[in-house]
Coordinates of C-alpha atoms in Angstrom, one line a residue:
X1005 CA 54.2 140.5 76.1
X1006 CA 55.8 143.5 78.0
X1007 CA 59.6 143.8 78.9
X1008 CA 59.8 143.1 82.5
X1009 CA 63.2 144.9 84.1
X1010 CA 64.9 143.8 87.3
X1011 CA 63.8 146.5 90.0
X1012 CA 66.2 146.6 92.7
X1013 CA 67.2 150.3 94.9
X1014 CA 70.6 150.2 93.2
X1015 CA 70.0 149.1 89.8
X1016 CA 69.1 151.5 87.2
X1017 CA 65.1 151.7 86.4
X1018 CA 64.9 150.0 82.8
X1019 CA 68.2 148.9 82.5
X1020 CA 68.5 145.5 83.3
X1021 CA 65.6 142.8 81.3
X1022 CA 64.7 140.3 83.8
X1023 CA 65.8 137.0 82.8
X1024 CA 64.4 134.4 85.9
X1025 CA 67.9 132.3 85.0
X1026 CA 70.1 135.2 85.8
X1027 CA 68.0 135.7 89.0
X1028 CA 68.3 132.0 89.6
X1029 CA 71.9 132.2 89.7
X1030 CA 72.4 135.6 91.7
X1031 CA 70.3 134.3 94.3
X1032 CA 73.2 131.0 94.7
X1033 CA 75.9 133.7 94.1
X1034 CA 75.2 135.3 97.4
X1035 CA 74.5 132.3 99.6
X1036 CA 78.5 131.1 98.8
X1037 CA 81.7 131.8 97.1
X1038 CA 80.7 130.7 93.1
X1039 CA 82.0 130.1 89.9
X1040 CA 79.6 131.4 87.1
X1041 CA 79.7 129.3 83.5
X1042 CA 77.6 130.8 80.8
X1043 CA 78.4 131.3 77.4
X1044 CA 79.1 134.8 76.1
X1045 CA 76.3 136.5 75.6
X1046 CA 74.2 135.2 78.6
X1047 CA 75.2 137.7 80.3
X1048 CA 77.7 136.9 83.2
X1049 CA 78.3 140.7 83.4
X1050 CA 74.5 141.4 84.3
X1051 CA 74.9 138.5 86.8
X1052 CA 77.7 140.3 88.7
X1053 CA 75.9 143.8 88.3
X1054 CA 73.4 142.3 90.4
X1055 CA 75.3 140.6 93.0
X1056 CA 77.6 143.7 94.0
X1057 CA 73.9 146.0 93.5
X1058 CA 73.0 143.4 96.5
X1059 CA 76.1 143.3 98.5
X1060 CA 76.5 147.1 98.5
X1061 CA 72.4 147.4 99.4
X1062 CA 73.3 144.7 102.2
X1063 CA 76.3 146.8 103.4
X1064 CA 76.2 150.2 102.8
X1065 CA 79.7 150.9 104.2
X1066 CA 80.8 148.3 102.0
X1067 CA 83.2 148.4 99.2
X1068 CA 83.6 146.2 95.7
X1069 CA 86.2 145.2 93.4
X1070 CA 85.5 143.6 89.9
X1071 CA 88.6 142.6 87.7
X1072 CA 89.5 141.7 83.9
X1073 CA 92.4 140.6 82.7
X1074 CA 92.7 143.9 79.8
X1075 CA 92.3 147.0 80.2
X1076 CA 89.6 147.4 77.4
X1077 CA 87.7 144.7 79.3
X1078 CA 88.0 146.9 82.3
X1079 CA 86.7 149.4 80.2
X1080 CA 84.0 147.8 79.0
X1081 CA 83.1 146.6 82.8
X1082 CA 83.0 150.1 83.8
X1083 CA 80.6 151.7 81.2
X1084 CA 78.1 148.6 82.0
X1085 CA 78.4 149.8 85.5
X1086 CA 77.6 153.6 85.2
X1087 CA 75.2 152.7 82.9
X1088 CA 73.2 150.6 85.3
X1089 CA 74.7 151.3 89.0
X1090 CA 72.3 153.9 91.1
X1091 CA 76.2 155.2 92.8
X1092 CA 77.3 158.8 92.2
X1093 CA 79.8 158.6 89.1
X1094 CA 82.1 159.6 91.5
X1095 CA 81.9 156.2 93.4
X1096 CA 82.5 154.4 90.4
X1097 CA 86.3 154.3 89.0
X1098 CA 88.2 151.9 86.4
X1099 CA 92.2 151.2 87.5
X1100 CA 94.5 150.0 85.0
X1101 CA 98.2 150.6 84.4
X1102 CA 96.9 154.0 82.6
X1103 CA 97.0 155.6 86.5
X1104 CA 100.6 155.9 88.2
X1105 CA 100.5 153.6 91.1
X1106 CA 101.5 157.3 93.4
X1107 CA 97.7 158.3 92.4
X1108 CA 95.7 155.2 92.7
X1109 CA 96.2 154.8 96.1
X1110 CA 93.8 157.2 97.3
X1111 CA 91.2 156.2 95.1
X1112 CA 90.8 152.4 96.2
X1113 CA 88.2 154.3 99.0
X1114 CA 85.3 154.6 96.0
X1115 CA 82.2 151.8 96.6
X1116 CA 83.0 150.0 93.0
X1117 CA 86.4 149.8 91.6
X1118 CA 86.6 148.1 88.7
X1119 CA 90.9 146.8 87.5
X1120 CA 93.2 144.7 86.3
X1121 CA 94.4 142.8 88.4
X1122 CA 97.8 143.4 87.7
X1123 CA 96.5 146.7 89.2
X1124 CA 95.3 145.3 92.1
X1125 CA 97.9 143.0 93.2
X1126 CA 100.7 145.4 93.0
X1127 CA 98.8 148.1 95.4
X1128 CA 98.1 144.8 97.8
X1129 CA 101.8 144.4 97.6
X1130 CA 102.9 147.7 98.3
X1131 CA 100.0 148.3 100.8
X1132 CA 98.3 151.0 98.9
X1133 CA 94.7 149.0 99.3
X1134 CA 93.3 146.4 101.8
X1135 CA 90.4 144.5 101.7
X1136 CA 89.4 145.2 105.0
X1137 CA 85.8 146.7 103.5
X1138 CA 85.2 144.6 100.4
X1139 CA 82.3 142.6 100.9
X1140 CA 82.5 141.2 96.9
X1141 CA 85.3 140.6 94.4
X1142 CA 84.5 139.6 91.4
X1143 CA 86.6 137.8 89.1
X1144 CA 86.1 137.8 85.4
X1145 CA 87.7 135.4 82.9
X1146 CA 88.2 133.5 86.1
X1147 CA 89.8 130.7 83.9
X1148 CA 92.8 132.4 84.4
X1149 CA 93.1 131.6 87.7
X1150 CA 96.2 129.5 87.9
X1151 CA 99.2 129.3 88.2
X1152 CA 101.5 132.5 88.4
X1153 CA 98.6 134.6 87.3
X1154 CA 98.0 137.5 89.3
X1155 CA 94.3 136.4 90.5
X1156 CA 95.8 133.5 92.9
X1157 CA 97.0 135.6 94.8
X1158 CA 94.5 137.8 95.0
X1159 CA 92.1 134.5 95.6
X1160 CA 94.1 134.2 98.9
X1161 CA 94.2 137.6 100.0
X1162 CA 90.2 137.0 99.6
X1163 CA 90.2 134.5 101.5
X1164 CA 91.4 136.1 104.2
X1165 CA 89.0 138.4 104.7
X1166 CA 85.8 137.8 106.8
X1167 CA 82.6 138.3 104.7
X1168 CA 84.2 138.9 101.5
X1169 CA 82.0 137.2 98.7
X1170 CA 84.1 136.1 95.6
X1171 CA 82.1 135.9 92.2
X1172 CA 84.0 134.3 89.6
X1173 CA 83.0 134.0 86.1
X1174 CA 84.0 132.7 82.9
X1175 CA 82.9 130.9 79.5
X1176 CA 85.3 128.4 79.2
X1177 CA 86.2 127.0 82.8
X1178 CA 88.6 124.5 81.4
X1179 CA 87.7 121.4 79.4
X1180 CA 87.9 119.0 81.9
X1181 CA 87.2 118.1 86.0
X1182 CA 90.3 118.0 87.1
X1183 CA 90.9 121.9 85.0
X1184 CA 87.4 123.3 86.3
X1185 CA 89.0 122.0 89.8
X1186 CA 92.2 123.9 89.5
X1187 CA 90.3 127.0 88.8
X1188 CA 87.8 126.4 91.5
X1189 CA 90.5 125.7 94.1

């Protein structure tokens, strides 16, 4: 049987197999603010591909964020993305704590900016970025999200926003209710 690839105007021809459970679970990610569970190698970073190919195709002013909690993970996130993203390489950047926060300021304007967010919440703090045109954030290794850590308060800062679709994602969402609900919440 042939390899059938996802064929969408912002997704690279013959990059992405088509896997009708990923599809499945896009479609729900852009009805509604979601939290993706899939074990690793499922991939959860193929899901989120899709979703911001799909929010940028349904706003083409529109902006996205994706964050990881490493910078090799950021890393990582970013190849995937030029490697299957129809955007000029030029509207595609990775921010970590590599780039002085005096320089990344002005480059928060590209479609997909993929960081740390660490990154991202010190340039909300000292104003360098709004979310004003971000109409997806995606958060990976969403587990994470509690307590102190820095994607809470980004979580709220999303929230915020009119329109702005979160993505979260993860492997391990906790290992009970009450810890899925925490990260949820």
């Amino acid at each position: 049987m042939p390899i059938e690839y996802i064929q969408h105007p912002l997704v690279v021809p013959s990059s992405i197999e088509r896997r009708v459970y990923q599809e499945r679970i896009v479609e729900s990610c852009l009805k509604h603010n979601t939290l993706v569970c899939l074990p690793t190698g499922l991939g959860k970073s193929l899901v989120a591909v899709l979703v911001i190919a799909e929010r940028l195709r349904q706003f083409p002013q529109g902006r996205a964020i994706m964050m990881a909690p490493t910078r090799p993970l950021v890393l990582q996130h970013y190849e995937t993305f030029r490697r299957t993203l129809m955007l000029d390489s030029s509207q595609i950047i990775a921010l970590t704590g590599e780039n002085p926060p005096e320089e990344r300021g002005r480059l928060w304007n590209r479609r997909l900016v993929l960081a740390t967010p660490q990154v991202l919440t010190n340039d909300l703090l000292s104003n360098e970025v709004n979310l004003d045109h971000v109409v997806v954030t995606v958060f990976d290794e969403a587990h994470r999200a509690i307590g102190d850590y820095p994607y809470t308060f980004i979580a709220s800062k999303c929230a915020e926003v009119s329109g702005l679709l979160v993505l979260a994602m993860t492997a391990s969402p906790g290992s009970s209710r009450e810890a899925i609900d925490e990260v949820c919440k």
